[in-house]
Amino acid sequence: CTTTVGSYLASRLEEIGLQHYFAVPGDYNLVLLDKLLENKNLKMISCCNELNAGYAADGYCRATGGASAVFVTYSVGGLSLLNAVAGAYAEDLPVIAVSGGPNTNSEAEFEMLHHTLGELDYDYQREIFSKVTAEAVTIHDPREAPTQIDHAIQTALRFRKPVYIEIACNIASAVTSAPNVRSFGGPTASDPVSLKAAVERAAEMLNAATKPVLVSGVKLRSFGAETSFHKLADASGYAIASMPNAKGMFDEQHPHYMGTYWGPVGSPGCGEIVDSSDLCLFAGGTFTDYTTTGHAALIDPTKVIQARPNSVVFPNQTFSNVKLAEFLEELSTKIKSNDGSMIAFKRIQEQATPLSPGDPETPLSTRQLFSRIQNMLGSDSTVIAETGDSWFNGMQLNLPTGSRFEVQMQYGSIGWSVGATLGYSVGAPDRRPIALIGDGSFQLTAQEVSTIIRYDLKPIIFLMNNRGYTIEVEIHDGPYNTIKNWNYADLVKVFNAEDGNGWSCQATTEGELDEAIKNAVSHNGPALIEVAIDRDDCSKNLLVWGGHVAKNNGRPPRFA
Ligand code: TPP
């Protein structure tokens, strides 16, 4: 049958492993959506709004480790999607954002159009997206479409960044070339000379160190280096820490795992061992005010080797064009085993005291809640932790082998987790996501629970009702941190309407929570538990972290 621009794009998405895409229709993309629907190997997931569709595409990338796609209409849809695509850029997720666009004749004929800024410039959406994507193209000529589509897809996969493709509304059904055989590779290979030199230098330094440590960073996953990191961890014998946004990328049950390296709010003993080590190898780490607790982590740059996605940075020397996975893989064959840091950690390691449950009537506390969530975790769990106190409570969970953990700590856009939970559930049907969402965050994107119900996905959502923006209270308080209370559990009834299978309840005591968890776990469909938490009940780590971040934000201006 004839290939159109729309069916070409659908075939390529299928080829790179997509089984779903997220969409909101509008008159600029309707013909394109018709063409996509002709492809029976791709399923459309219809979302309530474009921002949430973008967050869902972010979650889908996290679930599959590959790309995702989201389809929106021009401007009113595209500009709502923008924030989610910026988040995907920050988090290294290859989201393919596709927008319908004006008819190819409109600009040339000076035609004013609806949904636009009311001026005769129709390139503005592509220009705006060019700031938050690795490539932004407009397709106006069906003969050019295959090259433009293939190039954009290749860019997304190679650089692990979103791309933007705008397809004029009168071009989606235009005839073009059939998709020809080709491969879409991931990141390119290292420069062999640079790789060899970097590995030799690192091995020489690490083999001479007395208490070297290894720290995993968030870029390990996006750049396909988790397995190589594990190999290096096994070969080295070093103590291993994770940066907070890399939690779940390294097996927390590994005998050399110390915990989270997060400055003053990291796991007990972990920061002390990393900071006192004579040489640390950070693999794929990012050092922001958030991941270092307002730069309170005592990283001494003279004792650090940073393996980045495309380079290795030593205290006084940088090797470029060295790919993270290849570097770790090669290094694991050159490293001498050294358990110096592990012995030091064992000496100071604190045994966590298990928390006993209170009476069933005891009002809920976050500590009791999280000790229950801990017991729910299995190898098929994925914890999705929204920005807020959920970061700090989630970070304390001890993840069983195989379980995963997702945070959006680089970008930190609240409301992300509702869409991400939708997308993750679609992309990883064999896992049961456990989403930890604060009431304030939930209010931004709540309606996407209806899409989770629509497709009968099975996450368990814990909605923490503490009646405010607690994380902000700890950074800088004011009347703006109080929110309107909602009856969150009842929303599921609203979204179920006549055909939904969602289950929900409110829990205010330990006894009610135990009952709620039992019901949620046995319910074969979406579940939401609204937990009542006191306004001042937050983790100690949030208090400490909030203080450091506030201090860092509040540095006075330096005048020349
Ligand atoms: N708007 C967006 C889109 N993202 C943000 N990060 C913020 C505003 C600023 N912000 C960061 S955390 C937060 C706000 C408003 C409050 C989160 O509150 P909640 O989800 O209730 O979690 P809690 O802190 O109470 O645990």
Coordinates of C-alpha atoms and ligand atoms in Angstrom, one line a residue:
C1 CA 0.0 0.0 0.0
T2 CA 1.1 3.6 -0.5
T3 CA 3.3 5.2 2.1
T4 CA 2.3 8.7 3.4
V5 CA 4.3 11.0 5.6
G6 CA 2.2 9.9 8.6
S7 CA 2.5 6.2 7.9
Y8 CA 6.2 6.6 7.3
L9 CA 6.7 8.1 10.8
A10 CA 4.5 5.3 12.3
S11 CA 6.7 2.6 10.7
R12 CA 9.8 4.2 12.0
L13 CA 8.4 4.5 15.5
E14 CA 7.5 0.8 15.4
E15 CA 11.0 -0.1 14.1
I16 CA 12.6 1.6 17.1
G17 CA 10.5 -0.4 19.5
L18 CA 7.5 1.7 20.3
Q19 CA 4.2 0.0 20.9
H20 CA 2.3 3.1 22.1
Y21 CA 2.2 6.8 21.7
F22 CA 0.4 9.5 23.6
A23 CA -1.9 12.0 22.0
V24 CA -4.3 14.9 22.2
P25 CA -6.1 15.7 19.0
G26 CA -6.7 19.1 17.3
D27 CA -7.5 20.2 13.8
Y28 CA -3.8 20.5 12.9
N29 CA -3.0 16.9 13.7
L30 CA -6.2 15.0 12.9
V31 CA -5.2 13.6 9.5
L32 CA -1.8 12.7 11.0
L33 CA -3.6 10.7 13.8
D34 CA -5.7 8.9 11.2
K35 CA -2.5 7.8 9.5
L36 CA -1.0 6.6 12.8
L37 CA -4.2 4.7 13.6
E38 CA -3.8 2.7 10.4
N39 CA -0.7 1.1 11.9
K40 CA -2.1 -1.8 14.0
N41 CA 1.2 -2.4 15.9
L42 CA 1.0 1.0 17.6
K43 CA -1.6 1.9 20.2
M44 CA -2.8 5.4 20.8
I45 CA -3.1 6.4 24.4
S46 CA -5.4 9.4 24.6
C47 CA -4.6 11.9 27.3
C48 CA -6.5 14.7 29.0
N49 CA -4.0 17.4 28.2
E50 CA -0.7 17.9 26.4
L51 CA 1.4 18.6 29.5
N52 CA 0.4 15.2 31.0
A53 CA 0.8 13.5 27.6
G54 CA 4.4 14.8 27.7
Y55 CA 5.0 13.5 31.2
A56 CA 3.5 10.2 30.1
A57 CA 6.1 10.1 27.3
D58 CA 8.8 10.8 29.8
G59 CA 7.6 7.9 32.0
Y60 CA 7.4 5.6 28.9
C61 CA 11.1 6.2 28.2
R62 CA 12.0 5.5 31.8
A63 CA 10.0 2.2 31.7
T64 CA 11.4 0.9 28.4
G65 CA 14.8 2.4 28.3
G66 CA 14.0 3.6 24.8
A67 CA 12.2 6.4 23.0
S68 CA 8.6 7.5 23.2
A69 CA 6.3 9.7 21.1
V70 CA 3.7 12.3 21.8
F71 CA 1.4 13.9 19.2
V72 CA -0.3 17.3 19.7
T73 CA -1.9 20.1 17.8
Y74 CA -0.3 23.4 16.9
S75 CA 0.5 26.0 19.5
V76 CA -2.4 25.5 22.0
G77 CA -1.2 21.9 22.3
G78 CA 2.5 22.3 21.5
L79 CA 3.1 25.1 24.0
S80 CA 1.4 23.1 26.8
L81 CA 3.6 20.2 26.0
L82 CA 6.8 22.4 26.1
N83 CA 7.4 22.1 29.9
A84 CA 7.3 18.3 29.8
V85 CA 9.7 18.2 26.8
A86 CA 12.1 20.6 28.7
G87 CA 12.0 18.1 31.6
A88 CA 12.8 15.2 29.2
Y89 CA 15.7 17.2 27.9
A90 CA 17.0 17.8 31.5
E91 CA 16.6 14.1 32.3
D92 CA 18.1 12.7 29.0
L93 CA 15.0 11.0 27.8
P94 CA 14.5 10.7 24.0
V95 CA 10.9 11.9 23.7
I96 CA 9.8 12.4 20.0
A97 CA 7.4 15.4 20.2
V98 CA 5.3 15.7 17.1
S99 CA 3.0 18.6 16.4
G100 CA 0.6 19.3 13.6
G101 CA 1.3 22.6 11.8
P102 CA -0.3 25.2 9.6
N103 CA -1.1 24.4 5.9
T104 CA 2.0 24.9 3.8
N105 CA 0.3 27.7 1.8
S106 CA -0.7 29.8 4.8
E107 CA 2.3 31.8 5.4
A108 CA 3.0 32.5 1.7
E109 CA -0.6 33.6 1.2
F110 CA -0.5 35.9 4.2
E111 CA -3.3 33.9 5.8
M112 CA -4.1 34.6 9.4
L113 CA -4.8 31.5 11.4
H114 CA -6.6 30.3 14.6
H115 CA -4.5 29.0 17.5
T116 CA -1.6 31.2 16.6
L117 CA -0.2 34.5 18.0
G118 CA -2.2 36.4 15.4
E119 CA 0.9 37.4 13.4
L120 CA 2.2 36.1 10.1
D121 CA 5.0 34.0 11.6
Y122 CA 4.3 30.3 11.8
D123 CA 7.8 29.1 12.7
Y124 CA 7.7 30.3 16.3
Q125 CA 6.7 27.0 17.8
R126 CA 9.6 25.2 16.1
E127 CA 12.0 27.9 17.2
I128 CA 10.8 27.7 20.8
F129 CA 11.2 23.9 20.8
S130 CA 14.7 24.2 19.3
K131 CA 15.8 25.4 22.8
V132 CA 14.5 22.3 24.6
T133 CA 15.3 19.6 22.0
A134 CA 18.4 18.3 20.2
E135 CA 16.7 18.9 16.8
A136 CA 13.6 20.7 15.7
V137 CA 12.3 20.4 12.2
T138 CA 9.3 21.3 10.1
I139 CA 8.1 19.0 7.4
H140 CA 6.7 20.9 4.4
D141 CA 7.8 18.8 1.5
P142 CA 6.8 15.1 1.5
R143 CA 10.0 14.3 -0.6
E144 CA 12.1 15.6 2.3
A145 CA 10.1 13.9 5.0
P146 CA 12.0 10.5 5.2
T147 CA 15.4 12.2 5.6
Q148 CA 14.0 14.7 8.1
I149 CA 12.2 12.0 10.2
D150 CA 15.1 9.6 10.1
H151 CA 17.6 12.2 11.1
A152 CA 15.5 13.5 14.0
I153 CA 14.9 9.9 15.3
Q154 CA 18.6 9.2 15.0
T155 CA 19.5 12.4 16.9
A156 CA 17.1 11.5 19.7
L157 CA 18.5 8.0 20.1
R158 CA 22.1 9.0 19.8
F159 CA 22.1 12.0 22.2
R160 CA 19.3 10.7 24.5
K161 CA 17.4 14.0 24.1
P162 CA 14.0 14.9 22.9
V163 CA 13.4 16.1 19.3
Y164 CA 10.6 18.1 17.7
I165 CA 8.9 17.2 14.4
E166 CA 6.3 19.6 13.0
I167 CA 4.2 18.2 10.2
A168 CA 2.1 20.6 8.2
C169 CA -1.6 19.6 8.3
N170 CA -1.8 19.1 4.5
I171 CA 1.3 17.0 4.4
A172 CA 0.5 14.2 6.8
S173 CA -1.4 12.2 4.1
A174 CA 0.9 13.2 1.2
V175 CA 2.7 10.2 -0.5
T176 CA 6.3 9.7 0.2
S177 CA 9.0 7.0 -0.1
A178 CA 8.4 3.6 1.6
P179 CA 10.7 3.3 4.7
N180 CA 13.9 1.6 3.6
V181 CA 16.0 -0.7 5.7
R182 CA 18.5 1.0 7.9
S183 CA 19.5 0.8 11.6
F184 CA 19.0 3.4 14.2
G185 CA 22.0 3.2 16.5
G186 CA 22.4 4.6 20.0
P187 CA 25.5 6.6 21.1
T188 CA 28.4 6.2 18.8
A189 CA 31.7 4.5 19.8
S190 CA 34.6 6.0 21.6
D191 CA 37.7 7.2 20.0
P192 CA 39.9 4.1 20.6
V193 CA 43.1 6.1 21.4
S194 CA 41.4 8.3 23.9
L195 CA 39.5 5.4 25.4
K196 CA 42.7 3.4 25.9
A197 CA 44.6 6.4 27.5
A198 CA 41.7 7.3 29.8
V199 CA 41.3 3.7 31.0
E200 CA 45.1 3.4 31.6
R201 CA 45.2 6.6 33.5
A202 CA 42.2 5.7 35.7
A203 CA 43.5 2.2 36.4
E204 CA 46.9 3.5 37.4
M205 CA 45.4 6.1 39.8
L206 CA 42.8 3.8 41.2
N207 CA 45.2 0.9 41.7
A208 CA 47.5 3.2 43.6
A209 CA 44.8 4.5 45.9
T210 CA 44.2 3.0 49.4
K211 CA 40.5 3.5 49.9
P212 CA 38.9 4.2 46.5
V213 CA 35.2 4.3 46.1
L214 CA 32.7 4.2 43.3
V215 CA 29.6 6.4 43.0
S216 CA 26.8 5.8 40.5
G217 CA 25.2 8.8 38.8
V218 CA 21.9 9.4 36.9
K219 CA 23.4 9.3 33.4
L220 CA 24.3 5.6 33.7
R221 CA 20.8 4.6 32.5
S222 CA 20.3 7.0 29.7
F223 CA 23.8 6.2 28.3
G224 CA 23.3 2.4 28.6
A225 CA 26.0 2.0 31.2
E226 CA 24.2 0.3 34.1
T227 CA 25.5 -3.2 33.3
S228 CA 29.1 -2.0 32.9
F229 CA 28.9 -0.2 36.2
H230 CA 27.8 -3.4 37.9
K231 CA 30.7 -5.2 36.3
L232 CA 33.2 -2.6 37.6
A233 CA 31.6 -2.7 41.0
D234 CA 32.1 -6.5 41.2
A235 CA 35.6 -6.4 39.9
S236 CA 36.8 -3.5 42.1
G237 CA 35.6 -4.6 45.5
Y238 CA 35.2 -0.9 46.4
A239 CA 32.4 0.5 48.5
I240 CA 29.6 1.7 46.3
A241 CA 27.3 4.7 46.7
S242 CA 24.5 6.1 44.6
M243 CA 23.8 9.7 44.0
P244 CA 20.1 10.5 44.9
N245 CA 18.8 10.8 41.4
A246 CA 20.6 7.5 40.4
K247 CA 18.8 5.5 43.1
G248 CA 17.7 2.2 41.8
M249 CA 20.2 2.0 39.0
F250 CA 22.6 -0.1 41.1
D251 CA 21.4 -3.1 43.0
E252 CA 21.0 -2.0 46.6
Q253 CA 21.4 -5.6 47.8
H254 CA 24.9 -5.7 46.4
P255 CA 27.3 -6.6 49.3
H256 CA 29.3 -3.4 48.7
Y257 CA 26.4 -1.0 48.6
M258 CA 26.6 1.7 51.2
G259 CA 23.6 3.9 50.3
T260 CA 22.9 7.3 49.0
Y261 CA 25.6 10.0 48.7
W262 CA 23.7 13.2 49.2
G263 CA 25.8 15.4 51.5
P264 CA 24.4 15.9 55.0
V265 CA 21.1 14.0 54.1
G266 CA 22.8 10.9 52.6
S267 CA 22.7 7.4 54.1
P268 CA 24.5 7.2 57.5
G269 CA 28.2 6.6 57.1
C270 CA 28.1 6.9 53.3
G271 CA 29.1 10.5 52.9
E272 CA 31.9 10.1 55.5
I273 CA 33.4 7.2 53.5
V274 CA 33.1 9.0 50.1
D275 CA 34.4 12.3 51.5
S276 CA 37.4 10.7 53.3
S277 CA 38.3 8.5 50.4
D278 CA 41.6 9.3 48.6
L279 CA 40.0 8.7 45.2
C280 CA 36.4 8.6 44.1
L281 CA 35.2 7.6 40.7
F282 CA 31.8 9.2 39.9
A283 CA 30.1 7.5 37.0
G284 CA 27.5 9.6 35.2
G285 CA 27.0 11.9 38.2
T286 CA 25.4 15.4 38.1
F287 CA 26.3 17.9 40.7
T288 CA 23.5 20.4 41.1
D289 CA 22.4 22.3 44.3
Y290 CA 19.7 19.6 44.7
T291 CA 21.8 16.5 44.3
T292 CA 24.5 17.9 46.6
T293 CA 22.2 19.5 49.2
G294 CA 23.0 23.1 48.3
H295 CA 26.7 22.1 47.5
A296 CA 27.2 20.8 51.1
A297 CA 28.6 17.5 49.8
L298 CA 32.3 17.8 50.5
I299 CA 33.5 16.7 47.1
D300 CA 37.2 17.5 46.7
P301 CA 37.9 17.9 43.0
T302 CA 41.5 16.9 43.4
K303 CA 40.4 13.4 44.5
V304 CA 37.7 12.8 41.9
I305 CA 37.6 11.1 38.5
Q306 CA 34.4 12.0 36.7
A307 CA 33.3 9.6 34.0
R308 CA 30.7 11.5 31.9
P309 CA 28.6 10.3 29.0
N310 CA 31.3 11.4 26.4
S311 CA 34.4 12.2 28.4
V312 CA 36.5 11.3 31.4
V313 CA 37.7 14.2 33.6
F314 CA 40.7 13.7 35.9
P315 CA 41.9 16.4 38.3
N316 CA 44.2 18.0 35.7
Q317 CA 43.4 16.2 32.5
T318 CA 40.4 15.5 30.3
F319 CA 39.9 12.7 27.7
S320 CA 37.2 13.5 25.2
N321 CA 35.2 11.2 23.0
V322 CA 35.2 8.4 25.6
K323 CA 31.8 6.8 26.0
L324 CA 30.7 6.0 29.6
A325 CA 29.7 2.4 29.1
E326 CA 32.9 1.5 27.2
F327 CA 35.1 3.2 29.7
L328 CA 33.5 1.4 32.7
E329 CA 33.6 -1.9 30.8
E330 CA 37.3 -1.6 29.9
L331 CA 38.2 -0.3 33.3
S332 CA 36.6 -3.4 35.0
T333 CA 39.2 -5.6 33.3
K334 CA 42.2 -3.4 34.5
I335 CA 41.3 -2.8 38.1
K336 CA 42.8 -4.5 41.1
S337 CA 40.3 -5.5 43.8
N338 CA 40.6 -3.3 46.9
D339 CA 38.2 -3.5 49.8
G340 CA 39.8 -0.7 51.8
S341 CA 36.8 1.6 51.7
M342 CA 34.4 -1.3 52.4
I343 CA 36.3 -2.3 55.5
A344 CA 36.2 1.4 56.7
F345 CA 32.4 1.5 56.0
K346 CA 31.7 -1.7 57.9
R347 CA 33.4 -0.2 60.9
I348 CA 31.0 2.8 61.1
Q349 CA 27.9 1.2 59.5
E350 CA 24.8 1.8 61.6
Q351 CA 22.2 -1.0 61.7
A352 CA 18.7 0.4 61.0
T353 CA 16.3 -0.2 63.8
P354 CA 13.1 -1.6 62.5
L355 CA 10.0 0.5 63.4
S356 CA 7.3 -1.4 65.2
P357 CA 3.7 -0.6 64.2
G358 CA 1.6 1.3 66.7
D359 CA -2.0 0.6 67.8
P360 CA -4.5 0.5 64.9
E361 CA -6.1 3.7 66.1
T362 CA -2.8 5.7 66.0
P363 CA -2.9 8.6 63.6
L364 CA -0.7 8.1 60.6
S365 CA 2.9 9.3 60.5
T366 CA 5.1 9.4 57.5
R367 CA 7.5 7.0 59.2
Q368 CA 4.8 4.4 59.8
L369 CA 3.5 4.9 56.2
F370 CA 7.0 4.3 54.7
S371 CA 7.7 1.3 56.8
R372 CA 4.5 -0.2 55.3
I373 CA 5.5 0.9 51.8
Q374 CA 8.9 -0.8 52.4
N375 CA 7.1 -4.1 53.1
M376 CA 5.2 -3.8 49.8
L377 CA 8.3 -3.7 47.6
G378 CA 9.2 -6.7 45.4
S379 CA 11.4 -7.3 42.4
D380 CA 8.7 -6.1 40.1
S381 CA 8.1 -2.8 41.9
T382 CA 8.9 0.6 40.6
V383 CA 8.7 3.5 43.0
I384 CA 7.9 6.8 41.4
A385 CA 8.6 9.7 43.8
E386 CA 7.3 13.2 43.1
T387 CA 9.2 16.3 44.0
G388 CA 8.4 17.1 47.7
D389 CA 8.9 15.1 50.9
S390 CA 8.3 12.0 48.8
W391 CA 11.9 12.4 47.6
F392 CA 13.3 12.2 51.1
N393 CA 11.0 9.4 52.4
G394 CA 11.4 7.5 49.1
M395 CA 15.2 7.8 49.3
Q396 CA 15.1 5.9 52.6
L397 CA 13.5 2.8 51.0
N398 CA 15.7 -0.3 50.8
L399 CA 15.1 -1.5 47.2
P400 CA 15.0 -5.3 46.7
T401 CA 17.0 -6.6 43.7
G402 CA 15.1 -5.9 40.5
S403 CA 13.0 -3.0 41.8
R404 CA 13.4 0.4 40.3
F405 CA 13.1 4.0 41.5
E406 CA 12.2 7.1 39.4
V407 CA 12.6 10.8 40.3
Q408 CA 12.8 13.9 38.2
M409 CA 15.4 15.6 40.3
Q410 CA 17.2 17.6 37.6
Y411 CA 14.0 19.3 36.4
G412 CA 11.7 18.9 39.4
S413 CA 8.4 20.0 37.8
I414 CA 5.6 19.2 40.2
G415 CA 2.8 17.2 38.8
W416 CA 5.2 15.2 36.7
S417 CA 4.6 11.9 38.5
V418 CA 0.9 11.6 37.6
G419 CA 1.7 11.6 33.9
A420 CA 4.9 9.6 34.4
T421 CA 3.0 7.0 36.3
L422 CA 0.6 6.7 33.4
G423 CA 3.4 6.4 30.8
Y424 CA 5.5 4.0 33.0
S425 CA 2.5 1.7 33.5
V426 CA 1.9 1.6 29.8
G427 CA 5.6 1.0 29.0
A428 CA 6.2 -1.7 31.7
P429 CA 3.0 -3.7 32.0
D430 CA 4.8 -6.4 34.0
R431 CA 5.7 -4.0 36.8
R432 CA 3.4 -2.5 39.4
P433 CA 4.4 1.2 40.0
I434 CA 4.0 2.6 43.5
A435 CA 3.6 6.3 43.1
L436 CA 4.3 8.7 46.0
I437 CA 2.6 12.0 45.3
G438 CA 2.1 15.1 47.5
D439 CA -1.3 16.8 47.5
G440 CA 0.2 20.0 46.1
S441 CA 1.9 18.3 43.2
F442 CA -1.2 16.2 42.4
Q443 CA -3.4 19.3 42.0
L444 CA -1.4 20.2 38.9
T445 CA -2.1 17.1 36.9
A446 CA -4.8 15.1 38.8
Q447 CA -7.0 14.6 35.8
E448 CA -4.6 12.1 34.3
V449 CA -5.7 9.6 36.9
S450 CA -8.7 9.3 34.6
T451 CA -6.4 8.1 31.7
I452 CA -4.9 5.5 34.1
I453 CA -8.5 4.4 34.8
R454 CA -9.4 4.5 31.1
Y455 CA -6.7 2.0 30.1
D456 CA -7.2 0.0 33.3
L457 CA -3.5 0.3 34.3
K458 CA -2.5 -1.0 37.8
P459 CA -0.4 1.5 39.7
I460 CA -0.9 2.0 43.4
I461 CA -0.9 5.8 44.1
F462 CA -0.2 7.1 47.6
L463 CA -1.6 10.6 47.8
M464 CA 0.0 12.3 50.8
N465 CA -2.5 14.8 52.1
N466 CA -0.5 17.2 54.4
R467 CA -2.5 20.2 53.2
G468 CA 0.4 22.2 51.8
Y469 CA 3.6 22.6 49.9
T470 CA 5.7 21.2 52.8
I471 CA 9.0 21.1 50.9
E472 CA 8.6 24.9 50.2
V473 CA 7.7 25.5 53.8
E474 CA 11.1 24.2 54.7
I475 CA 12.9 26.3 52.1
H476 CA 11.0 29.5 52.6
D477 CA 7.5 29.8 54.1
G478 CA 4.7 32.1 53.5
P479 CA 0.9 32.1 53.0
Y480 CA 1.4 30.8 49.4
N481 CA 2.4 27.4 50.8
T482 CA -1.1 26.5 52.0
I483 CA -3.4 24.9 49.5
K484 CA -7.1 24.3 49.2
N485 CA -7.9 20.8 50.5
W486 CA -9.6 18.3 48.2
N487 CA -11.4 15.1 48.8
Y488 CA -8.8 13.2 46.7
A489 CA -10.1 9.7 47.2
D490 CA -13.5 10.7 45.8
L491 CA -11.9 11.8 42.6
V492 CA -11.5 8.2 41.6
K493 CA -15.3 7.9 41.8
V494 CA -15.6 10.9 39.6
F495 CA -13.1 9.5 37.0
N496 CA -14.6 6.0 37.1
A497 CA -18.0 7.4 35.9
E498 CA -20.0 4.5 34.5
D499 CA -17.2 2.2 33.3
G500 CA -14.0 2.7 35.4
N501 CA -12.4 0.1 37.6
G502 CA -10.4 2.5 39.9
W503 CA -10.4 1.8 43.6
S504 CA -9.6 4.3 46.3
C505 CA -10.0 5.1 50.0
Q506 CA -8.8 7.5 52.7
A507 CA -6.6 6.3 55.6
T508 CA -6.1 8.4 58.7
T509 CA -4.9 5.7 61.2
E510 CA -2.4 2.9 61.0
G511 CA -5.2 0.3 61.1
E512 CA -7.0 2.0 58.2
L513 CA -3.8 2.1 56.2
D514 CA -3.1 -1.6 56.7
E515 CA -6.6 -2.4 55.5
A516 CA -6.2 0.0 52.6
I517 CA -2.9 -1.5 51.4
K518 CA -4.4 -5.0 51.6
N519 CA -7.3 -3.9 49.4
A520 CA -5.1 -1.9 47.0
V521 CA -2.7 -4.8 46.5
S522 CA -5.5 -7.3 45.8
H523 CA -7.4 -4.9 43.5
N524 CA -6.8 -5.8 39.8
G525 CA -6.8 -2.2 38.6
P526 CA -5.8 1.3 39.5
A527 CA -5.7 2.1 43.2
L528 CA -5.3 5.4 45.1
I529 CA -4.9 5.6 48.9
E530 CA -5.2 9.1 50.3
V531 CA -3.2 9.3 53.5
A532 CA -3.8 12.0 56.1
I533 CA -0.4 13.3 57.3
D534 CA 0.0 16.1 59.8
R535 CA 1.1 19.4 58.2
D536 CA 4.3 19.5 60.2
D537 CA 5.2 15.8 59.8
C538 CA 8.0 15.7 57.4
S539 CA 11.3 13.8 57.2
K540 CA 14.3 15.1 59.1
N541 CA 16.3 15.1 55.9
L542 CA 13.9 17.5 54.3
L543 CA 14.4 19.9 57.1
V544 CA 18.2 19.7 56.8
W545 CA 18.2 19.8 52.9
G546 CA 15.7 22.7 52.9
G547 CA 18.0 24.7 55.1
H548 CA 21.0 24.1 52.9
V549 CA 19.1 24.9 49.7
A550 CA 17.6 28.0 51.1
K551 CA 21.1 29.2 52.2
N552 CA 22.4 28.5 48.7
N553 CA 19.5 30.3 47.1
G554 CA 19.9 33.3 49.4
R555 CA 23.5 34.1 48.7
P556 CA 23.7 37.9 48.4
P557 CA 24.5 39.4 44.9
R558 CA 28.2 40.0 44.2
F559 CA 28.7 43.5 43.0
A560 CA 31.8 44.3 41.0
Ligands
TPP1 N1 5.6 24.6 39.9 C1 6.2 23.6 39.3 C2 5.6 23.2 38.0 N2 7.2 22.9 39.8 C3 7.7 23.3 41.0 N3 8.8 22.6 41.4 C4 7.2 24.4 41.7 C5 6.1 25.0 41.1 C6 7.7 24.8 43.1 N4 7.5 23.7 44.0 C7 8.4 22.8 44.3 S1 7.9 21.7 45.4 C8 6.4 22.4 45.6 C9 6.3 23.5 44.8 C10 5.1 24.4 44.7 C11 5.4 21.9 46.5 C12 5.1 20.4 46.5 O1 4.1 20.1 47.4 P1 3.5 18.7 47.7 O2 3.4 18.0 46.4 O3 2.3 18.8 48.5 O4 4.6 17.9 48.5 P2 5.1 18.1 50.0 O5 6.3 19.1 49.9 O6 4.0 18.6 50.8 O7 5.6 16.8 50.4

